[in-house]
PDB file of C-alpha atoms and ligand atoms in Angstrom:
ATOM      1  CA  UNK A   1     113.225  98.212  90.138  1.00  0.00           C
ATOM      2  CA  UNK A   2     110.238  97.259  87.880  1.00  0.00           C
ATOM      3  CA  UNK A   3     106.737  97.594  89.889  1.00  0.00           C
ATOM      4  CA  UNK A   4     103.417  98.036  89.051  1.00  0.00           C
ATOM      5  CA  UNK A   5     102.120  99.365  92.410  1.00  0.00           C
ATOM      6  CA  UNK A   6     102.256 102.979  94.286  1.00  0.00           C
ATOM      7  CA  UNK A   7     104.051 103.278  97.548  1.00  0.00           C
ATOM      8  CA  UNK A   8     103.183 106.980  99.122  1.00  0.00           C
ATOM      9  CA  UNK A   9     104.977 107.200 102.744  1.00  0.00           C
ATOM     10  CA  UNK A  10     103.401 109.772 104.977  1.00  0.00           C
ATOM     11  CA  UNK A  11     106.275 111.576 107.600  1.00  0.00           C
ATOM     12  CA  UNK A  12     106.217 114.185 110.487  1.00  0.00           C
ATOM     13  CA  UNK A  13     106.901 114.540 114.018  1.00  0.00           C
ATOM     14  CA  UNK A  14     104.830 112.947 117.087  1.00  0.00           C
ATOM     15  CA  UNK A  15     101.411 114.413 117.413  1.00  0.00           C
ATOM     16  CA  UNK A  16     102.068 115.786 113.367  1.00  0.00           C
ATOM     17  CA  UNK A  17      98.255 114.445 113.045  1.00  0.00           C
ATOM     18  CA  UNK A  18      99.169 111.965 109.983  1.00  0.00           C
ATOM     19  CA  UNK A  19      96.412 109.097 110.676  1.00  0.00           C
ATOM     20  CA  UNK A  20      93.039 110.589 109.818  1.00  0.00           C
ATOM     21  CA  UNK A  21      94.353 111.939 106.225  1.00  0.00           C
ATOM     22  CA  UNK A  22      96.147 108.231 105.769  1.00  0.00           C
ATOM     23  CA  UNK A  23      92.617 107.156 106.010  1.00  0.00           C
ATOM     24  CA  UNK A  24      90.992 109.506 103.707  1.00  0.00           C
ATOM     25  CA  UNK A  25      93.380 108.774 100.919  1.00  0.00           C
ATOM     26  CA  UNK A  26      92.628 105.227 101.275  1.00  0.00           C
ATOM     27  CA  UNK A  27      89.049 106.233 100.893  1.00  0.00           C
ATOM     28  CA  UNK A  28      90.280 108.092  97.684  1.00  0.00           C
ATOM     29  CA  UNK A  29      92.054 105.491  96.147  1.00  0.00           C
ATOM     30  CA  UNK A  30      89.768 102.850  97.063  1.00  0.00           C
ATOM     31  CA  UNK A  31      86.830 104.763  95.298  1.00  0.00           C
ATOM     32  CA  UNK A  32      89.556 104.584  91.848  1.00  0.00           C
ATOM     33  CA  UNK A  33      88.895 101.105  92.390  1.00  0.00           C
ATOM     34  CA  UNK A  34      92.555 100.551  93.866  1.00  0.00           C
ATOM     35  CA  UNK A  35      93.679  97.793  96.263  1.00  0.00           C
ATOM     36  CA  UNK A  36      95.810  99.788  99.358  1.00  0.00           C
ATOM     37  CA  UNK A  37      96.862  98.401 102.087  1.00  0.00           C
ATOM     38  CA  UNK A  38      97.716 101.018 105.104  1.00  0.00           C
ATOM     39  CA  UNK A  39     100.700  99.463 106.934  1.00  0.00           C
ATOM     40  CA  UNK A  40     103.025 101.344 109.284  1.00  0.00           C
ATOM     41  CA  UNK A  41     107.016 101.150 110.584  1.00  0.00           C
ATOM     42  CA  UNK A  42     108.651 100.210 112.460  1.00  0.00           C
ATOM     43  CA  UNK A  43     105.989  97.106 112.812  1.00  0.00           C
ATOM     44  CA  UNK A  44     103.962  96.028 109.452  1.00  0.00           C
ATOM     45  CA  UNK A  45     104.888  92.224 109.862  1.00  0.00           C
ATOM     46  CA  UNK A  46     104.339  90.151 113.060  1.00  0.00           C
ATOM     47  CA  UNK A  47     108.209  90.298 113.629  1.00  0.00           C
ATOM     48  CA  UNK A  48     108.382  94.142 112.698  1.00  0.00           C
ATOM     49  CA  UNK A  49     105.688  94.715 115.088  1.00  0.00           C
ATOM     50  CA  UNK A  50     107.670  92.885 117.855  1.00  0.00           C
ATOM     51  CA  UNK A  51     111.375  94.797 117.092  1.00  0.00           C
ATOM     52  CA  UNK A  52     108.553  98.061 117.581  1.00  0.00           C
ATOM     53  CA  UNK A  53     107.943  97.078 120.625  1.00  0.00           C
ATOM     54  CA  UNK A  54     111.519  97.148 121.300  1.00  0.00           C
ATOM     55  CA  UNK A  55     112.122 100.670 119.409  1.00  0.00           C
ATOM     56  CA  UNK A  56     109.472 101.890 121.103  1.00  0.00           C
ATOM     57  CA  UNK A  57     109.965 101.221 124.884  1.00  0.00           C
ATOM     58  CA  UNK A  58     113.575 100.292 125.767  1.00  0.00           C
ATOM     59  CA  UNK A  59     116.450 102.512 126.398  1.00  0.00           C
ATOM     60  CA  UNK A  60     119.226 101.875 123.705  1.00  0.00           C
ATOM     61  CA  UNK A  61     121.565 104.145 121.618  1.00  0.00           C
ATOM     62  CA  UNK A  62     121.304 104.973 118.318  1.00  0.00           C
ATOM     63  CA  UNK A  63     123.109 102.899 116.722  1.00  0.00           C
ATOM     64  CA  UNK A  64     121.041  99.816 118.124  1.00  0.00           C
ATOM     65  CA  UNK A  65     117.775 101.735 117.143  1.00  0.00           C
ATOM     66  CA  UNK A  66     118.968 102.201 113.722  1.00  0.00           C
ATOM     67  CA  UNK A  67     120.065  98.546 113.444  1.00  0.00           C
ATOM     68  CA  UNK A  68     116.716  97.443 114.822  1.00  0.00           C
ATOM     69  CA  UNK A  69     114.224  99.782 112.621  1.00  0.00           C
ATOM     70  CA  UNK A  70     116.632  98.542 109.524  1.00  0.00           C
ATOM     71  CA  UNK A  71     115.967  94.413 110.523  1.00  0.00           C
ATOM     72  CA  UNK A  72     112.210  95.877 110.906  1.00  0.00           C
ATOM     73  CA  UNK A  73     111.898  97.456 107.679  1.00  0.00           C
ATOM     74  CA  UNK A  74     113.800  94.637 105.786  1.00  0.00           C
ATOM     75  CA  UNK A  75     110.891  91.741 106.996  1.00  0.00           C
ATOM     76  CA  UNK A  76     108.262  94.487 106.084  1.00  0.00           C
ATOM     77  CA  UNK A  77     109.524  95.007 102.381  1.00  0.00           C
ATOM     78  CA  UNK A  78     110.135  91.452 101.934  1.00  0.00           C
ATOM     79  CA  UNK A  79     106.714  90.143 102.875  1.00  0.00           C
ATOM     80  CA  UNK A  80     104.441  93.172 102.722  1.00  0.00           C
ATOM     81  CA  UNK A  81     105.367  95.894 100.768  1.00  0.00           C
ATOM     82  CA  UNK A  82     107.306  94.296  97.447  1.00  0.00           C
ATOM     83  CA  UNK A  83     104.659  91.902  97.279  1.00  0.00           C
ATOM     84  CA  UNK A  84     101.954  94.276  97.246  1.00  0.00           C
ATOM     85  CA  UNK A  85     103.342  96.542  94.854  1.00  0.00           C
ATOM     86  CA  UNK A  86     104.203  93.347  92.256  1.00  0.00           C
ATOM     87  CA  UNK A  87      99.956  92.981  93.081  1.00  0.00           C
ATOM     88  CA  UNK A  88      99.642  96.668  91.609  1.00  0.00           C
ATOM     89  CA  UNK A  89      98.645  97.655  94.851  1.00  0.00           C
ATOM     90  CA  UNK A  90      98.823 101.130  96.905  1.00  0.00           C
ATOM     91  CA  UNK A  91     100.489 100.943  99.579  1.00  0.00           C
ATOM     92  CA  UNK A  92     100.240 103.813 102.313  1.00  0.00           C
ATOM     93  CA  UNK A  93     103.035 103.454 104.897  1.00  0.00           C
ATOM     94  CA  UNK A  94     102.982 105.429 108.231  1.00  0.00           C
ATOM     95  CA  UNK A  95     106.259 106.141 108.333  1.00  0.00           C
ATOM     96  CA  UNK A  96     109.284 104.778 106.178  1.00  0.00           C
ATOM     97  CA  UNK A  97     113.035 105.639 106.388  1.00  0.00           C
ATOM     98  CA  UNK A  98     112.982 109.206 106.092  1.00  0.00           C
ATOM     99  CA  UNK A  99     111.531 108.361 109.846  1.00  0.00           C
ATOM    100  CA  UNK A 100     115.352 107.027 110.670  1.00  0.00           C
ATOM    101  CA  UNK A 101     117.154 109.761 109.079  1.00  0.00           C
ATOM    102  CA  UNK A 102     114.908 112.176 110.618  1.00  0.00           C
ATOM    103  CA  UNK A 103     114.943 110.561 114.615  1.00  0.00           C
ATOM    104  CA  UNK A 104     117.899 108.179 114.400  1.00  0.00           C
ATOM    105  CA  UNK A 105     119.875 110.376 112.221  1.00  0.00           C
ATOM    106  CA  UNK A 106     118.784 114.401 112.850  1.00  0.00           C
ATOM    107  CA  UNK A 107     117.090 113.563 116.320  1.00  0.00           C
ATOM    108  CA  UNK A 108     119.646 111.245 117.652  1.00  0.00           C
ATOM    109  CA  UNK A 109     122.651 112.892 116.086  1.00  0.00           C
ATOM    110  CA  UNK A 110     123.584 109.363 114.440  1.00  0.00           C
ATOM    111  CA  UNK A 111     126.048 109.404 111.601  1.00  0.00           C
ATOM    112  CA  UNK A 112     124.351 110.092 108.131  1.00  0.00           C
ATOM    113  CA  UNK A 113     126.292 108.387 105.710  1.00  0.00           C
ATOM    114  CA  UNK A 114     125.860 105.015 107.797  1.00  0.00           C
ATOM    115  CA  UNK A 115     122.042 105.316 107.268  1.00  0.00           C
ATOM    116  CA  UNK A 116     122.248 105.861 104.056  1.00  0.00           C
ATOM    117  CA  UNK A 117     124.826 102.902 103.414  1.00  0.00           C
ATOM    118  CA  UNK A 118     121.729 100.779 105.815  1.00  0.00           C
ATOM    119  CA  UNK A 119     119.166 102.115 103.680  1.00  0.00           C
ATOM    120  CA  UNK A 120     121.086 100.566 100.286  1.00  0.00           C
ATOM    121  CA  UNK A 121     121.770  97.250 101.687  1.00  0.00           C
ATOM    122  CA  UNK A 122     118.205  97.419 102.987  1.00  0.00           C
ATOM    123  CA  UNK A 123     116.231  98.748 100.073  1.00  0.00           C
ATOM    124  CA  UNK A 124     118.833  98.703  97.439  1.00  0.00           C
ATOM    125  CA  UNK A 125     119.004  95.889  94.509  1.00  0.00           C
ATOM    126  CA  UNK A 126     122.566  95.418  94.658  1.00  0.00           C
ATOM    127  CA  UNK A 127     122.218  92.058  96.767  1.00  0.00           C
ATOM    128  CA  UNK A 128     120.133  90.599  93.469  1.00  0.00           C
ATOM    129  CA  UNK A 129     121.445  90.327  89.743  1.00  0.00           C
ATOM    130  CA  UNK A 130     124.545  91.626  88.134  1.00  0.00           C
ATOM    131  CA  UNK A 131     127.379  92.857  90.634  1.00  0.00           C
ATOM    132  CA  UNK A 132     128.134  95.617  87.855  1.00  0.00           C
ATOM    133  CA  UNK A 133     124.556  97.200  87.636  1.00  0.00           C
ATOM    134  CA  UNK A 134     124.617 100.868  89.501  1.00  0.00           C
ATOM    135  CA  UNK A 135     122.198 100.088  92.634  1.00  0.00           C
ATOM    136  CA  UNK A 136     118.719 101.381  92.714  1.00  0.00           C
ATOM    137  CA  UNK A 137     116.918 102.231  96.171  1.00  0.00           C
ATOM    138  CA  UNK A 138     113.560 101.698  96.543  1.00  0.00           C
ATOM    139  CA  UNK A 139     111.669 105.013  97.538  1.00  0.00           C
ATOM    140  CA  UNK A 140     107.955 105.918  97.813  1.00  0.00           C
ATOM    141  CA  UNK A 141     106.519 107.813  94.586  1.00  0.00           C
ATOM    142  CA  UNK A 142     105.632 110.315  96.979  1.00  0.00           C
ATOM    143  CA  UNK A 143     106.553 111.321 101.053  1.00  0.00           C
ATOM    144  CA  UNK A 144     103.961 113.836 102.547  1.00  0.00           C
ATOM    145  CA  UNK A 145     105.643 115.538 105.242  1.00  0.00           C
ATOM    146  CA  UNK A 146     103.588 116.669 107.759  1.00  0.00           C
ATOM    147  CA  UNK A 147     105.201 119.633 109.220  1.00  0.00           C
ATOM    148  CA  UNK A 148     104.533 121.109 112.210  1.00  0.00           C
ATOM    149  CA  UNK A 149     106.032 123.591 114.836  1.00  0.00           C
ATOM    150  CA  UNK A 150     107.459 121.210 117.811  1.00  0.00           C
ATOM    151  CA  UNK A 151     106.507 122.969 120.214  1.00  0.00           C
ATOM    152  CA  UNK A 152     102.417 122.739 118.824  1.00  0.00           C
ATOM    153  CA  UNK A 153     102.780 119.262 118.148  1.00  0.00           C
ATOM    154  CA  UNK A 154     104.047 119.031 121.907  1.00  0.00           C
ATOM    155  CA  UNK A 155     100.759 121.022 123.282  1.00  0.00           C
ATOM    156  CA  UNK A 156      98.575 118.409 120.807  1.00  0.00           C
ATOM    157  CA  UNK A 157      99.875 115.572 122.843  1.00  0.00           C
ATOM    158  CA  UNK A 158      99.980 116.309 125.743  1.00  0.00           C
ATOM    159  CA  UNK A 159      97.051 114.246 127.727  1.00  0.00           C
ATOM    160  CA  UNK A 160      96.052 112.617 124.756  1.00  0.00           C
ATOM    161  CA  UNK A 161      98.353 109.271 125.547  1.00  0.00           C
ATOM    162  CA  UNK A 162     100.640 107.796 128.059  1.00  0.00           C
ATOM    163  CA  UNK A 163     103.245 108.536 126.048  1.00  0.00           C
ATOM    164  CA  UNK A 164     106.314 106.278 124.585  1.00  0.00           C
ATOM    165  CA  UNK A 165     110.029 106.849 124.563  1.00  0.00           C
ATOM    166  CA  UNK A 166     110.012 109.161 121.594  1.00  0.00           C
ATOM    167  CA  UNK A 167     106.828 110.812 122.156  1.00  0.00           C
ATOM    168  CA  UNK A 168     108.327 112.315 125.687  1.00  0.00           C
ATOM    169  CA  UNK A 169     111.497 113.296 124.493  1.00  0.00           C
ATOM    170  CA  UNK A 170     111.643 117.468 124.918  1.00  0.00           C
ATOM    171  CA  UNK A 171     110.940 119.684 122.219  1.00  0.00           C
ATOM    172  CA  UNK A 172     114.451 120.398 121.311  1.00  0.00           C
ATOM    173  CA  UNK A 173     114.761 116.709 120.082  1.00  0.00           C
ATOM    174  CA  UNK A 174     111.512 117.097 117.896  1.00  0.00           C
ATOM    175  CA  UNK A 175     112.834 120.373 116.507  1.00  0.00           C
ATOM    176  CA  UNK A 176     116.279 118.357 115.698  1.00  0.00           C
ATOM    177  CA  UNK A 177     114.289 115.797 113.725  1.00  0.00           C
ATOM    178  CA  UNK A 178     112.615 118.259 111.640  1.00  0.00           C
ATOM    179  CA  UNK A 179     115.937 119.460 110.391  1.00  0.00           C
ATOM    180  CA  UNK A 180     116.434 115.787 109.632  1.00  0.00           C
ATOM    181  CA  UNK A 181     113.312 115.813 107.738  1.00  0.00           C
ATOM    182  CA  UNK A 182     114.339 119.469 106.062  1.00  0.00           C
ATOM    183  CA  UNK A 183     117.501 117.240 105.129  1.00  0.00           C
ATOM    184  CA  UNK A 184     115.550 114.707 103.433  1.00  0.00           C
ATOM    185  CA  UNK A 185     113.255 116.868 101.573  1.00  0.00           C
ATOM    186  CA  UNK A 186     116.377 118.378  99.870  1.00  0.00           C
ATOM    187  CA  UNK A 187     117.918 115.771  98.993  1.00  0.00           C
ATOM    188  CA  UNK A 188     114.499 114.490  97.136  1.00  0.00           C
ATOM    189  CA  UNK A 189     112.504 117.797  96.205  1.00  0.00           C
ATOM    190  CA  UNK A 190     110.871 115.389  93.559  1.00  0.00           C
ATOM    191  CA  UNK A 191     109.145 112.837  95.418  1.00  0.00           C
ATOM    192  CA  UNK A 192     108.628 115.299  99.058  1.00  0.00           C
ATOM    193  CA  UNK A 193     105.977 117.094  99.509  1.00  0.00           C
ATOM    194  CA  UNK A 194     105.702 119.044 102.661  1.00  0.00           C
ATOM    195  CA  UNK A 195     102.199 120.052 104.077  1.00  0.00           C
ATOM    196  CA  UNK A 196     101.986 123.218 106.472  1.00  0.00           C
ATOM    197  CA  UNK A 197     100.181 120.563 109.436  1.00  0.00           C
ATOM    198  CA  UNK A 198      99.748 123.785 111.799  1.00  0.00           C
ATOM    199  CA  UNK A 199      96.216 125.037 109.954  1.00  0.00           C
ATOM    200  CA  UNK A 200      92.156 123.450 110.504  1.00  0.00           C
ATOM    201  CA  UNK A 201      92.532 119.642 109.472  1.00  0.00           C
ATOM    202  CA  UNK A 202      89.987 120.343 105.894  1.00  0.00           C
ATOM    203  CA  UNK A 203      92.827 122.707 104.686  1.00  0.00           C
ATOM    204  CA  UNK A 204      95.456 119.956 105.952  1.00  0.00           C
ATOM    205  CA  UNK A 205      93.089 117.168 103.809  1.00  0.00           C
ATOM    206  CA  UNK A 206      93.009 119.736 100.958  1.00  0.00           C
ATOM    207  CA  UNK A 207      96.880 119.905 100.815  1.00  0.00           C
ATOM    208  CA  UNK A 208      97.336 116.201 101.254  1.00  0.00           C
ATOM    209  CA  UNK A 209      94.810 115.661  97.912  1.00  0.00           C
ATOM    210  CA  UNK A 210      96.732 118.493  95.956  1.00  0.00           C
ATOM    211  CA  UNK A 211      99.883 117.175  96.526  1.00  0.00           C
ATOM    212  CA  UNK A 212      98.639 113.361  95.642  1.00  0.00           C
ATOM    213  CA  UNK A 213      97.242 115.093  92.939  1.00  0.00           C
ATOM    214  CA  UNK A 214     100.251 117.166  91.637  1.00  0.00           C
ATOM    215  CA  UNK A 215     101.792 113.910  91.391  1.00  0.00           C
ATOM    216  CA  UNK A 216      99.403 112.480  88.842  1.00  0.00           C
ATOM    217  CA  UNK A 217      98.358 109.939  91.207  1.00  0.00           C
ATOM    218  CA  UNK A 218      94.423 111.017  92.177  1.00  0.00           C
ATOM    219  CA  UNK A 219      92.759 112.751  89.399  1.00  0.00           C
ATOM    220  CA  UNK A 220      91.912 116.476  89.507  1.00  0.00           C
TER     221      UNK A 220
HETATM  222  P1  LIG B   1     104.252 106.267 115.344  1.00  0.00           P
HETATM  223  O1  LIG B   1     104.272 105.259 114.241  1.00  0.00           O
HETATM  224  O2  LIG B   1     103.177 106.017 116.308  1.00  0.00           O
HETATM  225  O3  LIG B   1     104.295 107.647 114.841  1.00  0.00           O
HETATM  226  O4  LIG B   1     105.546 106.036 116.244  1.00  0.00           O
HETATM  227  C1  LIG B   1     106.695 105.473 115.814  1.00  0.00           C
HETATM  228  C2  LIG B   1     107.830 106.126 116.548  1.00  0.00           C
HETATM  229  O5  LIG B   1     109.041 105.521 116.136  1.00  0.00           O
HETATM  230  C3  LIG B   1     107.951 107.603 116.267  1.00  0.00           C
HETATM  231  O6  LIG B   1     108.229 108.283 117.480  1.00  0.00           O
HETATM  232  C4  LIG B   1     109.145 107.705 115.367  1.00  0.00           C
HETATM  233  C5  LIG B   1     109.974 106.489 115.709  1.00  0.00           C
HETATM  234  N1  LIG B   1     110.741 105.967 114.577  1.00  0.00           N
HETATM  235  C6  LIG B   1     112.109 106.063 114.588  1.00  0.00           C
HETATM  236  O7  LIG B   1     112.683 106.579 115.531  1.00  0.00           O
HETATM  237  N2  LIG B   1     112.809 105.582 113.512  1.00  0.00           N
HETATM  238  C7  LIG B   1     112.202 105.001 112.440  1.00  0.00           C
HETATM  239  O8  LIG B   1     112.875 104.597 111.479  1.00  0.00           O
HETATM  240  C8  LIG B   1     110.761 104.907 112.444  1.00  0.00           C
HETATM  241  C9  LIG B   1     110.061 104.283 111.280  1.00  0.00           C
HETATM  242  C10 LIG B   1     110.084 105.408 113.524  1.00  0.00           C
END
């Protein structure tokens, strides 16, 4: 898949503390003189944003979440992220599908190898060109993990929101999806990089621009 853009997907359990550091490295890039666009999933695209709604606050099983943060994800390449990295743009996404093999798939206990057959029909290239050609899935240049004890993250949030159907699931769950994200990170050691989350936020924001830097993508 040919693109001339950077797609960097930022991970981690609730209350993980992602959002101020996606800011900053739109800050960064923005002072290279790059175009980003922060975006988020599920939600990105007025429809996205409406199956979120749906993730986020009814009761369903997994299956039906994993369907429904699939549809989301499909409108949100199609008309937001593809797009902007044809532009050349950066695009920071909150989230991407590590997100669903992490909740859906490690949190949830939902079957693996379904995702990951989702995930090719989703962000795969075998639905375009030559039936023969092996199928390439599209994947972020680089997934900062924000890790984090569950039981921390679960003291950070409490008070801070009313919270949603994830966010007030017990700590066992949370600890479940960060073997989901342990998973992930194995599988792609090349394009992961996890960030100890559970230290000051400056030495969090000094991880986050070594590991964007490690990766050639902000200059030393
Ligand atoms: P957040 O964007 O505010 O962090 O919340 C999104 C919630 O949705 C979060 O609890 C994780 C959950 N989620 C899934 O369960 N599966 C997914 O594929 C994605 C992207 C998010």
């Amino acid at each position: 898949m040919t693109r001339s853009g950077l797609f960097i997907s930022f991970e981690g359990i609730d209350g993980a503390g992602k959002s101020t550091h996606i800011e900053g490295l739109a800050h960064a890039f923005r002072e290279q003189g790059r175009v980003v666009t922060i975006t988020r999933e599920p939600g990105g695209t007025p429809l996205a944003e409406r199956l979120r709604t749906l993730v986020l606050n009814e009761p369903m099983d997994a299956m039906t979440e994993a369907l429904l943060v699939f549809a989301a994800r499909r409108d949100h390449l199609q008309n937001v992220i593809l797009p902007a990295l044809g532009r050349g743009e950066v695009i920071l996404c909150d989230r991407f599908t590590d997100s669903t093999f992490a909740y859906q798939g490690g949190g949830r206990g939902f079957d693996w190898q379904v995702l990951s057959v989702l995930e090719e029909w989703v962000q795969g290239t075998s639905l375009v060109g030559e039936k023969s050609e092996p199928v390439q899935v599209l994947q972020p240049e680089l997934t900062i993990w924000f890790d984090l004890p569950a039981q921390v993250a679960a003291d950070r949030l409490v008070g801070v929101r009313i919270p949603d159907k994830f966010e007030s699931q017990p700590v066992a769950f949370f600890e479940h999806v960060a073997a989901g994200y342990a998973k992930r990170m194995q599988a792609y050691p090349s394009r992961f990089a996890r960030i100890d989350s559970d230290q000051a936020p400056e030495f969090v924001w000094r991880d986050v621009v070594h590991a964007t830097q490690d990766k050639g993508l902000l200059p030393w």
